[in-house]
JSON list of C-alpha atoms in Angstrom, two decimals:
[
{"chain": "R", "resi": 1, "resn": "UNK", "atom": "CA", "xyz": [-61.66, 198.23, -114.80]},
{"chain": "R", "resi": 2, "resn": "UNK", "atom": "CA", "xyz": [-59.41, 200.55, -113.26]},
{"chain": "R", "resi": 3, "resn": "UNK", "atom": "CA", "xyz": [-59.63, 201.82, -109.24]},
{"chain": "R", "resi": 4, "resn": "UNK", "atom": "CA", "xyz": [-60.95, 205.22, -108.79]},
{"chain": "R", "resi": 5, "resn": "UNK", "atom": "CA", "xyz": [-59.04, 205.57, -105.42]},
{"chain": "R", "resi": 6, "resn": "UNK", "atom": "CA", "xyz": [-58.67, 208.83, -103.30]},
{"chain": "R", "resi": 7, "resn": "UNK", "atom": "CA", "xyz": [-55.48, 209.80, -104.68]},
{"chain": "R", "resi": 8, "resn": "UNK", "atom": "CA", "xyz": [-54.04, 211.03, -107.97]},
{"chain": "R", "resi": 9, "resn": "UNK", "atom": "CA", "xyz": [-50.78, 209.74, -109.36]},
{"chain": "R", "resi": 10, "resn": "UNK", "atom": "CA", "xyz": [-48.68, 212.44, -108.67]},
{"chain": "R", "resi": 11, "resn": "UNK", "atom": "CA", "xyz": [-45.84, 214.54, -110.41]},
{"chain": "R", "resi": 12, "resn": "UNK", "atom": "CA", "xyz": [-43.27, 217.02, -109.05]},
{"chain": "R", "resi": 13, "resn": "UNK", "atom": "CA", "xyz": [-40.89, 218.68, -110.94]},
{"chain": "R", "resi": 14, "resn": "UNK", "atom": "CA", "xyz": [-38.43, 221.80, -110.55]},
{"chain": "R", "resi": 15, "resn": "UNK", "atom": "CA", "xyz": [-39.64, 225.22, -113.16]},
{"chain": "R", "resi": 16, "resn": "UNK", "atom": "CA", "xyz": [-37.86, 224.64, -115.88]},
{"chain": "R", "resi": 17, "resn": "UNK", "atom": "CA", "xyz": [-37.97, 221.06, -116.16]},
{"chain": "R", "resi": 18, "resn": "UNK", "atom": "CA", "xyz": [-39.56, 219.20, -118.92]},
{"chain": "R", "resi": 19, "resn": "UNK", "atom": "CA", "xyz": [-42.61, 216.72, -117.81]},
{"chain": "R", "resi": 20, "resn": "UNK", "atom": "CA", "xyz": [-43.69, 213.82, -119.30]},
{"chain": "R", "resi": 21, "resn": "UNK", "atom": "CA", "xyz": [-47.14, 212.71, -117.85]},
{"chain": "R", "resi": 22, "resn": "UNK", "atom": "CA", "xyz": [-48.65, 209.16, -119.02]},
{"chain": "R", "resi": 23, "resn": "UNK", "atom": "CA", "xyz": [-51.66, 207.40, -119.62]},
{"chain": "R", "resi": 24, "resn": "UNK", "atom": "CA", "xyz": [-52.84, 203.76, -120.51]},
{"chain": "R", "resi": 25, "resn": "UNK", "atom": "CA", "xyz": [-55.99, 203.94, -122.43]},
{"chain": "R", "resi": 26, "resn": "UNK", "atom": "CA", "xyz": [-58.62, 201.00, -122.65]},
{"chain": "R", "resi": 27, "resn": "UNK", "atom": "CA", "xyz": [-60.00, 200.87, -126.29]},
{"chain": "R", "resi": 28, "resn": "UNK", "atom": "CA", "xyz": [-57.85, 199.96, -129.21]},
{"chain": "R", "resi": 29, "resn": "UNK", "atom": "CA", "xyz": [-60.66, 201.40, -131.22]},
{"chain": "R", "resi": 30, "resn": "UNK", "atom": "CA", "xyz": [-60.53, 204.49, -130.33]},
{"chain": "R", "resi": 31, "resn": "UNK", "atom": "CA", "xyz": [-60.03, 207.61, -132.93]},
{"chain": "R", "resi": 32, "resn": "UNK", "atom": "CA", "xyz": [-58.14, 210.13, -131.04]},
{"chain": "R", "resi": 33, "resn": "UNK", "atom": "CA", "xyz": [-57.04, 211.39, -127.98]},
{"chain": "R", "resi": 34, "resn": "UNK", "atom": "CA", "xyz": [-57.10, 214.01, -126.39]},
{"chain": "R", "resi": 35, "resn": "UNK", "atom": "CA", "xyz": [-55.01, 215.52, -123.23]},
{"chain": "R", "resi": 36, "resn": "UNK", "atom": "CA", "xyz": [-57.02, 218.34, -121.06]},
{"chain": "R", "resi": 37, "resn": "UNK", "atom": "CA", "xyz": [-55.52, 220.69, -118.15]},
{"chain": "R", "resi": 38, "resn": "UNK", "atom": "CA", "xyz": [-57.66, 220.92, -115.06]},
{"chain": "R", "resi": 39, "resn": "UNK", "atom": "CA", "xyz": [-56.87, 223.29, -112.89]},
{"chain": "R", "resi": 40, "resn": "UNK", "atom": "CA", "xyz": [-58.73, 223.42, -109.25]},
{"chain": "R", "resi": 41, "resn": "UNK", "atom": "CA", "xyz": [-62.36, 224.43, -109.24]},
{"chain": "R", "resi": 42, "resn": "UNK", "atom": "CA", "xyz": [-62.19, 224.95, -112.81]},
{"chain": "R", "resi": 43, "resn": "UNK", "atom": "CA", "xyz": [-63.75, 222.52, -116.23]},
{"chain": "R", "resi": 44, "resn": "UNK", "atom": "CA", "xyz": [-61.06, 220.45, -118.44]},
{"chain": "R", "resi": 45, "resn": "UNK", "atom": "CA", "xyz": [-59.16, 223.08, -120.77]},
{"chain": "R", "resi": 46, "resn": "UNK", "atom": "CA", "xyz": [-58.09, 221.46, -124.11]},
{"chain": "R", "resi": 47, "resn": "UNK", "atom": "CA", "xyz": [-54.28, 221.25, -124.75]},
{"chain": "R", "resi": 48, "resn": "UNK", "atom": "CA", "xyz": [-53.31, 219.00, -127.73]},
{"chain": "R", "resi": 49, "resn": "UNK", "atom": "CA", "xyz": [-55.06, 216.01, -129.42]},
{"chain": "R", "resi": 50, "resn": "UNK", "atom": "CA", "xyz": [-53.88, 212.97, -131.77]},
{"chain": "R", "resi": 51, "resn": "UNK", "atom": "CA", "xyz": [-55.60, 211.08, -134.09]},
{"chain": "R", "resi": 52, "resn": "UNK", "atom": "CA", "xyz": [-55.17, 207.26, -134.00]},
{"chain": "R", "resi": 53, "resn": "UNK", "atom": "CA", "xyz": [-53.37, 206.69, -137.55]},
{"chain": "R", "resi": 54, "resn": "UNK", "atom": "CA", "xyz": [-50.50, 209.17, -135.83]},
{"chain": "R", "resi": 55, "resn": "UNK", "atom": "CA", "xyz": [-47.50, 208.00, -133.30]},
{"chain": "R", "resi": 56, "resn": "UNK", "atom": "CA", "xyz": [-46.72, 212.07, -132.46]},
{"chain": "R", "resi": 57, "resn": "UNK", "atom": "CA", "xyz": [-47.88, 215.38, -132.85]},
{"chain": "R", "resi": 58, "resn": "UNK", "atom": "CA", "xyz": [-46.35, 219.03, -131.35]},
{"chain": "R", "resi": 59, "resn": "UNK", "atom": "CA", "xyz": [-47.94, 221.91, -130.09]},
{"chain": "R", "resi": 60, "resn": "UNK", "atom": "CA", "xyz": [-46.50, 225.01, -128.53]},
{"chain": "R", "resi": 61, "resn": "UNK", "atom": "CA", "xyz": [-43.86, 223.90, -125.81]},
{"chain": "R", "resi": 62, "resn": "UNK", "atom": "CA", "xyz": [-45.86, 220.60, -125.56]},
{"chain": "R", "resi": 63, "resn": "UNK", "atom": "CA", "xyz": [-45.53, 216.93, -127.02]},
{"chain": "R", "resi": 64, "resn": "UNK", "atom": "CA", "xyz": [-48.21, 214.31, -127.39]},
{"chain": "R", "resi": 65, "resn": "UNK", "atom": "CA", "xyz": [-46.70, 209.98, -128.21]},
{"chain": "R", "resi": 66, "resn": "UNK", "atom": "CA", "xyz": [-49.48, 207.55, -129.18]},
{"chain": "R", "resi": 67, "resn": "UNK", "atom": "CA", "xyz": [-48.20, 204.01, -128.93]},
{"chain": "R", "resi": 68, "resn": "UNK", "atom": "CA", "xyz": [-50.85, 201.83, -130.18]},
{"chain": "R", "resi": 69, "resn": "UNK", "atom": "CA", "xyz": [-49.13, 198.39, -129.29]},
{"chain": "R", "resi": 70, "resn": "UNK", "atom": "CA", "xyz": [-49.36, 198.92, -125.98]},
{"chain": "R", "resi": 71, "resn": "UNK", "atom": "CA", "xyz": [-52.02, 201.54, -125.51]},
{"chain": "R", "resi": 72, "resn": "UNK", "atom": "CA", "xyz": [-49.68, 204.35, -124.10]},
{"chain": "R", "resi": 73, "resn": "UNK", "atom": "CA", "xyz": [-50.21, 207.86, -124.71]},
{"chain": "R", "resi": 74, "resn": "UNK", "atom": "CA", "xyz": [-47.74, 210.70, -122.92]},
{"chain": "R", "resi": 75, "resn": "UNK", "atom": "CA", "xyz": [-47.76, 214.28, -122.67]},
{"chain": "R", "resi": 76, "resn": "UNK", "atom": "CA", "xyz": [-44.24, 216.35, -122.73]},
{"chain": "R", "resi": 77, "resn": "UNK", "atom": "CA", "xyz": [-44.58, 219.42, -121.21]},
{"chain": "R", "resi": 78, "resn": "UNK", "atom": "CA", "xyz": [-40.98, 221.58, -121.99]},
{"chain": "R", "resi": 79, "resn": "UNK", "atom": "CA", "xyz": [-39.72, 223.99, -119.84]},
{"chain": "R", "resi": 80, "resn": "UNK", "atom": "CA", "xyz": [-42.54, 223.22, -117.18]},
{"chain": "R", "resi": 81, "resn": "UNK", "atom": "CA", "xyz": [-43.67, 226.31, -115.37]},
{"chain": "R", "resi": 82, "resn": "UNK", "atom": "CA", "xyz": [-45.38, 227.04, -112.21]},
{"chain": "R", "resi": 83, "resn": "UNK", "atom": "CA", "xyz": [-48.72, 227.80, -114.39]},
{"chain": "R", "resi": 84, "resn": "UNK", "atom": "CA", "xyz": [-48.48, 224.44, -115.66]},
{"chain": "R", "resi": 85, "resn": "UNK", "atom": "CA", "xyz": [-49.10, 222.92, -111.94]},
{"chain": "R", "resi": 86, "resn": "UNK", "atom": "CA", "xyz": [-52.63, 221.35, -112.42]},
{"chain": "R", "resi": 87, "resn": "UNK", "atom": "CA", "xyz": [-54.10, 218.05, -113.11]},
{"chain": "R", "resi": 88, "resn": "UNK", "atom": "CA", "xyz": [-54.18, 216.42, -116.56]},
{"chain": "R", "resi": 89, "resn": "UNK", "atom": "CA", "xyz": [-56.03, 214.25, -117.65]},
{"chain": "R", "resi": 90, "resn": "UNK", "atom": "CA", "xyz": [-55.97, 212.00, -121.42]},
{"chain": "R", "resi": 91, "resn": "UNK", "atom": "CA", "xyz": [-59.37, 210.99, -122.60]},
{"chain": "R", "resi": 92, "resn": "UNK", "atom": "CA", "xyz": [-60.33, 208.84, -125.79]},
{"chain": "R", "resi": 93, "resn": "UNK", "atom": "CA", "xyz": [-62.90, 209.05, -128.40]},
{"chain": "R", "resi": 94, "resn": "UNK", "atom": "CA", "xyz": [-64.64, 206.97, -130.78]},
{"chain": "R", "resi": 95, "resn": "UNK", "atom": "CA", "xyz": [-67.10, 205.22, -131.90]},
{"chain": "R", "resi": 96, "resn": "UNK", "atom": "CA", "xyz": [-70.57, 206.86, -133.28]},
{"chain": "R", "resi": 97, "resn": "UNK", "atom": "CA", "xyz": [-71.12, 209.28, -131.01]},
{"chain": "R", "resi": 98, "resn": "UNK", "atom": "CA", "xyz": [-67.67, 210.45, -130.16]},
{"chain": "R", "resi": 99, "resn": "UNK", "atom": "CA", "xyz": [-68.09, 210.33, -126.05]},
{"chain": "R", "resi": 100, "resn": "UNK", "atom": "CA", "xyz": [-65.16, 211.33, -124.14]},
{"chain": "R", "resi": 101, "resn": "UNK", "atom": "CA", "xyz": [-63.74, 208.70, -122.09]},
{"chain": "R", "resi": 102, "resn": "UNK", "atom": "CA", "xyz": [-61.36, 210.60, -119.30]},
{"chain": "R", "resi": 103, "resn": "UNK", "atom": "CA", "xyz": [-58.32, 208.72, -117.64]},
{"chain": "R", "resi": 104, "resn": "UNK", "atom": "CA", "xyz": [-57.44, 208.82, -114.06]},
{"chain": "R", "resi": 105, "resn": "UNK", "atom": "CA", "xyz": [-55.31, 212.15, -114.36]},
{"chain": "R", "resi": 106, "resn": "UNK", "atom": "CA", "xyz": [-52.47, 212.84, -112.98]},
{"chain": "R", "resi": 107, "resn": "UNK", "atom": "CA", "xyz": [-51.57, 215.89, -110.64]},
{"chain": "R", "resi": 108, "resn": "UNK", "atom": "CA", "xyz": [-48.31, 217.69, -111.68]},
{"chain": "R", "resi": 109, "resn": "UNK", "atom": "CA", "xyz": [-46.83, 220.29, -109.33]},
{"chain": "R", "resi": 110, "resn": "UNK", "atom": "CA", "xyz": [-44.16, 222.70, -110.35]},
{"chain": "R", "resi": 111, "resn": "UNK", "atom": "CA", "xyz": [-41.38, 223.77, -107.62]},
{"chain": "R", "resi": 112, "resn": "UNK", "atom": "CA", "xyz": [-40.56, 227.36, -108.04]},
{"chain": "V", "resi": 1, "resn": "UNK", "atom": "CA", "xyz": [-64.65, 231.62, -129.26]},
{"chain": "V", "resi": 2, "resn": "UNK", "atom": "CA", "xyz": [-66.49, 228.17, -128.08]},
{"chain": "V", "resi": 3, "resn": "UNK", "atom": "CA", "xyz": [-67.16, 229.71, -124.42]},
{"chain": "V", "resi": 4, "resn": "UNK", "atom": "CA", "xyz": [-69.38, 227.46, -122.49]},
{"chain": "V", "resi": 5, "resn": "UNK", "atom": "CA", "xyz": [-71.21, 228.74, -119.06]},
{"chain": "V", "resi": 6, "resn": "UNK", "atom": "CA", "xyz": [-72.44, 227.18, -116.34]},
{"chain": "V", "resi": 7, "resn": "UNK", "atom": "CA", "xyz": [-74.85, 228.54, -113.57]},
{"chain": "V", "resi": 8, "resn": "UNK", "atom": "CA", "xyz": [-74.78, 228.76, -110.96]},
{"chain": "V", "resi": 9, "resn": "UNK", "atom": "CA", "xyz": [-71.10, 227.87, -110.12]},
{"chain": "V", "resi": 10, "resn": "UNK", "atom": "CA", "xyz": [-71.79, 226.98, -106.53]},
{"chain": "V", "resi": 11, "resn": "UNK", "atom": "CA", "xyz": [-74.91, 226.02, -104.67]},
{"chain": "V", "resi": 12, "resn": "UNK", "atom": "CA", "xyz": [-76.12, 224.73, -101.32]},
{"chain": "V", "resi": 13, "resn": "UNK", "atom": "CA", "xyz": [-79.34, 223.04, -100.86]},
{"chain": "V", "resi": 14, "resn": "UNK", "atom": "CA", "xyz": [-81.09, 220.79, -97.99]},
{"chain": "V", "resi": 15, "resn": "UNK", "atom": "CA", "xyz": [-81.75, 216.90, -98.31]},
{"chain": "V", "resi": 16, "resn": "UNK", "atom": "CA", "xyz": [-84.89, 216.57, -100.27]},
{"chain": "V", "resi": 17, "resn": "UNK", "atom": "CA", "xyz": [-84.79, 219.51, -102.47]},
{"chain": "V", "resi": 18, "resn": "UNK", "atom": "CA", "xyz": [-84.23, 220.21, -105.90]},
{"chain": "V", "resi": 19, "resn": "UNK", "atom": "CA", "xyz": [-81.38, 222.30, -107.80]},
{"chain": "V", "resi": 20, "resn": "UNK", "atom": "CA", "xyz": [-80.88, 222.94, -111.23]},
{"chain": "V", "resi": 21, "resn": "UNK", "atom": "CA", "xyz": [-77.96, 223.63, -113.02]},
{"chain": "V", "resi": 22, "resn": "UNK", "atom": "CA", "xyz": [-77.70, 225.71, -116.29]},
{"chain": "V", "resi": 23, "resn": "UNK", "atom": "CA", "xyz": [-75.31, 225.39, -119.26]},
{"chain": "V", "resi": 24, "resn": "UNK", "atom": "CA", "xyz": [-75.35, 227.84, -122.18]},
{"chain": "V", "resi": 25, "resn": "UNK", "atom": "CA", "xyz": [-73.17, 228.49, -125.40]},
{"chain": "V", "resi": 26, "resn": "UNK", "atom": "CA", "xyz": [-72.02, 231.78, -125.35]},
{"chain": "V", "resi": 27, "resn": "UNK", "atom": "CA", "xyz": [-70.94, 232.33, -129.16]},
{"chain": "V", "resi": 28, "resn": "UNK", "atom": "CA", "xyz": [-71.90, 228.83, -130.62]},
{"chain": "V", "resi": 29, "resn": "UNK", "atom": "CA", "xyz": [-75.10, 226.85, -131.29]},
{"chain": "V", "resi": 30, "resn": "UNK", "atom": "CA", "xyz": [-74.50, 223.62, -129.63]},
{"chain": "V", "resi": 31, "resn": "UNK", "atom": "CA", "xyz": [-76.28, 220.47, -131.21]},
{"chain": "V", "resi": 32, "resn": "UNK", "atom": "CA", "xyz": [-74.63, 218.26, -128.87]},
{"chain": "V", "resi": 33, "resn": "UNK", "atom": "CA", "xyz": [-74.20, 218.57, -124.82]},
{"chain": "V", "resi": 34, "resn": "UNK", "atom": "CA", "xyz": [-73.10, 216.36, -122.15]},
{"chain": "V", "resi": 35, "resn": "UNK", "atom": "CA", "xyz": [-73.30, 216.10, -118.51]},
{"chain": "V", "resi": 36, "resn": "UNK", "atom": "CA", "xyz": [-70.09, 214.97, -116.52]},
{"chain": "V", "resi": 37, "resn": "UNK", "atom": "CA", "xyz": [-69.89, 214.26, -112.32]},
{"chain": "V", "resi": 38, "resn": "UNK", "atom": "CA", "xyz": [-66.53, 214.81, -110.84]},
{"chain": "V", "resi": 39, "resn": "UNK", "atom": "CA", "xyz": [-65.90, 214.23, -106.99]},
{"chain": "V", "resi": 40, "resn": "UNK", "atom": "CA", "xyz": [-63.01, 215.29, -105.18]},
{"chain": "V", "resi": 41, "resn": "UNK", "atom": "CA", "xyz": [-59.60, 213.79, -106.42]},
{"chain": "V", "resi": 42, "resn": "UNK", "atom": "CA", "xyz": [-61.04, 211.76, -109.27]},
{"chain": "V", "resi": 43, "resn": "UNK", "atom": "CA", "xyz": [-61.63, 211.86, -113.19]},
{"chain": "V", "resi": 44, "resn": "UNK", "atom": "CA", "xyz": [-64.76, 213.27, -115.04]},
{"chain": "V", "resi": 45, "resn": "UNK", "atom": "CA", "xyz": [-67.52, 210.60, -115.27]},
{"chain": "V", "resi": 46, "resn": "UNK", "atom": "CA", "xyz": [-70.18, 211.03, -118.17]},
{"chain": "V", "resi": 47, "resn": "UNK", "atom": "CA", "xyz": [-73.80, 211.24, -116.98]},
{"chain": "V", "resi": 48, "resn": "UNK", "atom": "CA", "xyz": [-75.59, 211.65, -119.88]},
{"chain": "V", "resi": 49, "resn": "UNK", "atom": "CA", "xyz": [-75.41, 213.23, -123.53]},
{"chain": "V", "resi": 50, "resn": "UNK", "atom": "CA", "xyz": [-78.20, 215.29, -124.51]},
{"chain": "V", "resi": 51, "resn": "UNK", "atom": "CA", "xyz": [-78.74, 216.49, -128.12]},
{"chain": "V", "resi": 52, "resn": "UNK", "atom": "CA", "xyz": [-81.00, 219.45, -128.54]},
{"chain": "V", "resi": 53, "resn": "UNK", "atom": "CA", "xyz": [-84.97, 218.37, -129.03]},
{"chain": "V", "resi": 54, "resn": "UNK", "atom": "CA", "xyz": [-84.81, 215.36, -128.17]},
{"chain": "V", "resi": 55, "resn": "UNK", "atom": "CA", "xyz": [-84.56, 213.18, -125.07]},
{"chain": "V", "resi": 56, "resn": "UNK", "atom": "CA", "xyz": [-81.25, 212.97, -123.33]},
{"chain": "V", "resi": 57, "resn": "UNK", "atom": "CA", "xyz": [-79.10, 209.81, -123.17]},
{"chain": "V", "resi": 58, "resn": "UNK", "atom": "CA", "xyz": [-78.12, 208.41, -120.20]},
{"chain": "V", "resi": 59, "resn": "UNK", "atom": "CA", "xyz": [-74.75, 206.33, -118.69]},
{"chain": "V", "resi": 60, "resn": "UNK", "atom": "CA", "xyz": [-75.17, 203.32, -116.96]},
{"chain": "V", "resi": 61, "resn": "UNK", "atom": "CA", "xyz": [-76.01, 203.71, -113.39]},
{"chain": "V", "resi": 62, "resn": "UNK", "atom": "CA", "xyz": [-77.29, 207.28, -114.06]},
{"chain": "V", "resi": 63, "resn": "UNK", "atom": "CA", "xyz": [-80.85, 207.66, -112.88]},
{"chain": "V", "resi": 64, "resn": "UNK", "atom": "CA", "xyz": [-82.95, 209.44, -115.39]},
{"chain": "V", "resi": 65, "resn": "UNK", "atom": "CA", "xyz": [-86.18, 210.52, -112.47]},
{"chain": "V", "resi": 66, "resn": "UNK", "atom": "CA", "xyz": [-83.18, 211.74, -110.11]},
{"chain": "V", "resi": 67, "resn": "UNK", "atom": "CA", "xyz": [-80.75, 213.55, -112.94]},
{"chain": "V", "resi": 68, "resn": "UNK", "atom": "CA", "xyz": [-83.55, 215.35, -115.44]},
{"chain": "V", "resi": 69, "resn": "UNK", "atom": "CA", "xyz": [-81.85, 216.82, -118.47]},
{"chain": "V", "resi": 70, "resn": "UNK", "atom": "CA", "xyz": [-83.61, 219.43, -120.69]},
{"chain": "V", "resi": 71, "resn": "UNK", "atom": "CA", "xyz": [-81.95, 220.78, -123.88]},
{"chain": "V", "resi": 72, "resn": "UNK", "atom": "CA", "xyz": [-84.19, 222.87, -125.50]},
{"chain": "V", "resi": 73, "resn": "UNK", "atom": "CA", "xyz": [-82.43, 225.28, -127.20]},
{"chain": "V", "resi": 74, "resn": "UNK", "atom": "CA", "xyz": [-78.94, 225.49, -129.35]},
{"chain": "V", "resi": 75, "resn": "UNK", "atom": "CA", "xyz": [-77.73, 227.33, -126.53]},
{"chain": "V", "resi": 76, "resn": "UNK", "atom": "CA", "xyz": [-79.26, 226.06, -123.11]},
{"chain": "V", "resi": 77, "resn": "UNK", "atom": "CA", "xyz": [-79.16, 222.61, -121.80]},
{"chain": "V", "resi": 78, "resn": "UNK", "atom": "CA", "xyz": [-80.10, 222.41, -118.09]},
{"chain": "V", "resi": 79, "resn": "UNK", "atom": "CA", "xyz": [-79.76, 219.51, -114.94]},
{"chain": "V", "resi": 80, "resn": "UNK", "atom": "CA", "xyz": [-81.84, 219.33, -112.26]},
{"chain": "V", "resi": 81, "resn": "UNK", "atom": "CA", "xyz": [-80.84, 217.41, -109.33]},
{"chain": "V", "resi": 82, "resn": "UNK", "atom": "CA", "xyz": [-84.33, 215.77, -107.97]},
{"chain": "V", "resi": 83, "resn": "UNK", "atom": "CA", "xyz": [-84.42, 215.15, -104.59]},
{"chain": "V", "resi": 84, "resn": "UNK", "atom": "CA", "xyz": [-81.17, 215.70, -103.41]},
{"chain": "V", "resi": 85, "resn": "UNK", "atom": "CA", "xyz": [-79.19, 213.57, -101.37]},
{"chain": "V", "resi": 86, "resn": "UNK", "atom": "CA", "xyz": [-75.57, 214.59, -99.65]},
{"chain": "V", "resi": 87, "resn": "UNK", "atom": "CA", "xyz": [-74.35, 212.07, -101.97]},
{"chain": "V", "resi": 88, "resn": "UNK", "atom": "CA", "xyz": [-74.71, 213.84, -104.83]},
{"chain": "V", "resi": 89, "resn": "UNK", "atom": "CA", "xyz": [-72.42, 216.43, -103.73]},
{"chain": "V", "resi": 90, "resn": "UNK", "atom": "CA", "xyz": [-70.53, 216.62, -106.63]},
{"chain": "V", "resi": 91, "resn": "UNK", "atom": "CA", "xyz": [-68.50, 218.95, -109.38]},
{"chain": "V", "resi": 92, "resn": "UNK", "atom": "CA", "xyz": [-70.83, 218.84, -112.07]},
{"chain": "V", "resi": 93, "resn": "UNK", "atom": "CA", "xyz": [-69.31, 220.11, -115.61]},
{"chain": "V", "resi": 94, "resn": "UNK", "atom": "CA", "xyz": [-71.22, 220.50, -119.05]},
{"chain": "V", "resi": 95, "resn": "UNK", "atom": "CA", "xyz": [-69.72, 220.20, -122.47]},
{"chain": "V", "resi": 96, "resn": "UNK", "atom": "CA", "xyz": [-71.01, 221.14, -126.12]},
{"chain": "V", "resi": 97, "resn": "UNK", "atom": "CA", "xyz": [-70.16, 220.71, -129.22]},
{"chain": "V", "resi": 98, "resn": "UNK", "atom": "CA", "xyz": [-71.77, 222.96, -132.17]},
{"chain": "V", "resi": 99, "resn": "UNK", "atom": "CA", "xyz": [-72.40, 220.95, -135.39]},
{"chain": "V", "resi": 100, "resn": "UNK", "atom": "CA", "xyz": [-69.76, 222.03, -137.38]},
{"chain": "V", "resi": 101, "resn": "UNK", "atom": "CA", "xyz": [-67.00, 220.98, -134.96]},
{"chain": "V", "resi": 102, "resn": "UNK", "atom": "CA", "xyz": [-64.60, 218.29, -134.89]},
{"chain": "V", "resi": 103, "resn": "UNK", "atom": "CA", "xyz": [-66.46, 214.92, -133.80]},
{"chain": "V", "resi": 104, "resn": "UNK", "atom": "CA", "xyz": [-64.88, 214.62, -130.87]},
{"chain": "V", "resi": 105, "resn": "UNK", "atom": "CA", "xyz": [-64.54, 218.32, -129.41]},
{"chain": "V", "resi": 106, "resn": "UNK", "atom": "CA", "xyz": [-66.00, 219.31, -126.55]},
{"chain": "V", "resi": 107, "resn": "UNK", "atom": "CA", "xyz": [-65.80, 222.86, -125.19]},
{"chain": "V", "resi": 108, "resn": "UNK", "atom": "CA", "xyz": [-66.27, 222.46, -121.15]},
{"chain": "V", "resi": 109, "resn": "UNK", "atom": "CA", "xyz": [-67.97, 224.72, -118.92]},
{"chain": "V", "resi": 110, "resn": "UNK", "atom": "CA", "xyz": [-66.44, 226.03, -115.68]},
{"chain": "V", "resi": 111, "resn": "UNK", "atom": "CA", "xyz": [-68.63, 223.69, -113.31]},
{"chain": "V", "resi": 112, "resn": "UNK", "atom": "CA", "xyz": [-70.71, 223.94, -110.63]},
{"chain": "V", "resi": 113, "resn": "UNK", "atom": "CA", "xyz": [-70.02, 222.54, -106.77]},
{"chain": "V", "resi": 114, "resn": "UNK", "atom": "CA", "xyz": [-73.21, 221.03, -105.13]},
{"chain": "V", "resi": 115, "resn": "UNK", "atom": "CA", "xyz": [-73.01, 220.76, -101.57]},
{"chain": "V", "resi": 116, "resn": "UNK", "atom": "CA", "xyz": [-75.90, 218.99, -100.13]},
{"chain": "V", "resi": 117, "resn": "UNK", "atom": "CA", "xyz": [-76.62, 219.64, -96.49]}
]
């Protein structure tokens, strides 16, 4: 299984940027995916999900890539912002009961 | 809509008491909630998923005695931390989903930080 160390991958990028923020998932059967904003002291805030039987899907200003061969999923983030600074975190789903299973997350920082 | 509360959002207790921890659907009737621990710098670990009227269901490694989980209503599920130990300092975070949501979504609450002195 993966580490849970003391430190979060980390991501720094100038405001106006665009991010890309990635995440190896465990469990090929998995239905969908999910990518969540946390933001310090607060609960998981939903951004964009995918289901399975799709390789990409936009929202507003943000890009999610499934690549089931190799059980990759990435965020794009365009034009990052200094509200986007937080930590995100991907989590799959499946099975009967649909739990959530969360990645390590990754903290992105945005330079003014 | 889908606004999820948690109370209270930060608490303090001594070793050997107990706290509990409230999570309520604001707008939604939630069939489904779960219970996630989060310490510092690290990702959201499920506890247990509770479904309302019925007994919760808990991770592996989660002690039921310690971690009691009581949903009875569409709109309240609580935790109560027995016994508490300064290891369980922890973010704790709720989730629900109401019955005619996507299988998968989850509508998080805000959290609540137990320190345990």
């Amino acid at each position: 299984g993966e580490s849970v160390g003391l430190h979060l991958p980390t991501l720094s990028v100038q405001e106006g940027d665009n991010s890309i923020i990635n995440c190896a998932y465990s469990n090929s059967a998995s239905d969908y995916f999910i990518w969540y904003k946390q933001e310090s002291g607060k609960g998981p805030q939903f951004i964009i999900d995918i289901r399975s039987n799709m390789d990409k899907r936009q929202g507003q200003r943000v890009t999610v890539l499934l690549n089931k061969t190799v059980k990759h999923l990435s965020l794009q983030i365009a034009a990052t912002q200094p509200g986007d600074s937080a930590v995100y975190f991907c989590a799959e789903a499946g099975g009967s009961n649909y739990k959530l299973t969360f990645g390590k997350g990754t903290l992105l920082t945005v330079n003014p | 809509g889908a606004v999820v509360s948690q109370h209270p959002s930060r608490v303090i207790c001594k070793s050997g008491t107990s706290v509990k921890i409230e999570c309520r659907s604001l707008d939604f009737q939630a069939t489904t909630m779960f219970w996630y621990r989060q310490f510092p710098k690290q990702s959201l670990m499920l506890m247990a998923t509770s479904n309302e009227g019925s007994k919760a269901t808990y991770e592996q490694g989660v002690e039921k005695d310690k971690f009691l989980i009581n949903h009875a209503s569409l709109t309240l599920s609580t935790l109560t931390v027995t016994s508490a130990h300064p290891e369980d300092s922890s973010f704790y975070i709720c989730s629900a989903r109401g019955l005619a949501d996507r299988p998968y979504e989850q509508y998080f609450g805000p959290g609540t930080r137990l320190t345990v002195t």
